Coordinates of C-alpha atoms in Angstrom, one line a residue:
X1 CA -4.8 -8.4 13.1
X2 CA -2.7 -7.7 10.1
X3 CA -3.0 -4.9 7.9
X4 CA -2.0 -4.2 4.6
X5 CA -1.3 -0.5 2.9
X6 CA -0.4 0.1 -0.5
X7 CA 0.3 4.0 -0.5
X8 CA 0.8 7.0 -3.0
X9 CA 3.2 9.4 -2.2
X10 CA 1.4 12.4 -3.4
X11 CA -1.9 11.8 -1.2
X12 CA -3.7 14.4 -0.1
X13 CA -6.1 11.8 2.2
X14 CA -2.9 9.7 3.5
X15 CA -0.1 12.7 3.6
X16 CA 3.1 11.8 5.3
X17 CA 2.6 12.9 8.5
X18 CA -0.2 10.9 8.4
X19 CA 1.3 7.9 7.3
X20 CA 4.0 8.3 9.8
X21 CA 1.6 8.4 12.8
X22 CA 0.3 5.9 11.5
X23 CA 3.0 3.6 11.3
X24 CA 3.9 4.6 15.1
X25 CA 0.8 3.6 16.4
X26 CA 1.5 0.2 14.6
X27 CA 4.5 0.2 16.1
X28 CA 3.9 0.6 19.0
X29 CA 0.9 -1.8 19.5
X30 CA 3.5 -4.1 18.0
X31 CA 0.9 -5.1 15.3
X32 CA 1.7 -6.7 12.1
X33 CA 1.4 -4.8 9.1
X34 CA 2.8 -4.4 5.4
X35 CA 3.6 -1.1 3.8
X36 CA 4.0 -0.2 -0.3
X37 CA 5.4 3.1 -0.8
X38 CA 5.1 4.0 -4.7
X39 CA 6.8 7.4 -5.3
X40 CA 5.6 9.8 -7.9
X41 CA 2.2 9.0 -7.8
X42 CA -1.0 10.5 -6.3
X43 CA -4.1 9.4 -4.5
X44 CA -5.9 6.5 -6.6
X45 CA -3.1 5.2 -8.7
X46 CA -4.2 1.5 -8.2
X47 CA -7.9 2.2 -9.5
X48 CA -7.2 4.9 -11.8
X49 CA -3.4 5.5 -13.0
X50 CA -3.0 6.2 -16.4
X51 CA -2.1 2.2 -18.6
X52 CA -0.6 4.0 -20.8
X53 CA 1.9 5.4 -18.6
X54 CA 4.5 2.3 -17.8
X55 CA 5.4 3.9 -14.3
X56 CA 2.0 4.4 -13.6
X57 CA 0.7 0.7 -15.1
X58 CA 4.0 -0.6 -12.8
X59 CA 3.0 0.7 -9.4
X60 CA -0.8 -0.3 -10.3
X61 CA 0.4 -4.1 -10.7
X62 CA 2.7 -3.8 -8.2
X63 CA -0.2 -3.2 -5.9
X64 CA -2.8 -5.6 -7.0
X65 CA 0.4 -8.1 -6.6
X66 CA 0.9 -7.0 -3.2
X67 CA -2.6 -7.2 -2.3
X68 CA -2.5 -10.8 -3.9
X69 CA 0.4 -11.8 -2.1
X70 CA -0.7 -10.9 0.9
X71 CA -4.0 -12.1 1.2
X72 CA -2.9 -15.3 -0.1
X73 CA -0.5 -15.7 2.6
X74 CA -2.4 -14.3 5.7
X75 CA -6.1 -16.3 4.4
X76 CA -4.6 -19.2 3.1
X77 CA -0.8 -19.7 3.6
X78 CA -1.1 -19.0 7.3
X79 CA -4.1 -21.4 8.3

């Protein structure tokens, strides 16, 4: 099944090793997956970065966009 990750770089839950073992296991299960890497910002930046930051308020929309995008095409474009 596919999955869909939208990550912060500073993440003390999802730290790189973890993301990188992660993505190997993926990998190699040769299972279908999407992967946002926003630099600069920490654990909760889609729920809670700062608006009034424009970095911050960029990687949030670029998430909920990503999310969008995906689920759009995996429930609805693919069927």
């Amino acid at each position: 099944e596919p999955l869909f990750l939208s990550c912060a770089e500073n993440d003390h839950a999802f730290t790189p090793e973890a993301r990188r073992k992660a993505l190997d296991l993926l990998q190699a299960d040769k299972k279908r997956y999407s992967v946002q890497l926003f630099q600069g910002v920490g654990h909760g930046f889609a729920v809670k970065g700062d608006p009034e930051d424009p970095y911050q308020r960029w990687c949030k929309e670029q998430s909920l966009r990503g999310m969008i995008d995906w689920f759009t095409f995996w429930l609805v474009g693919s069927s």
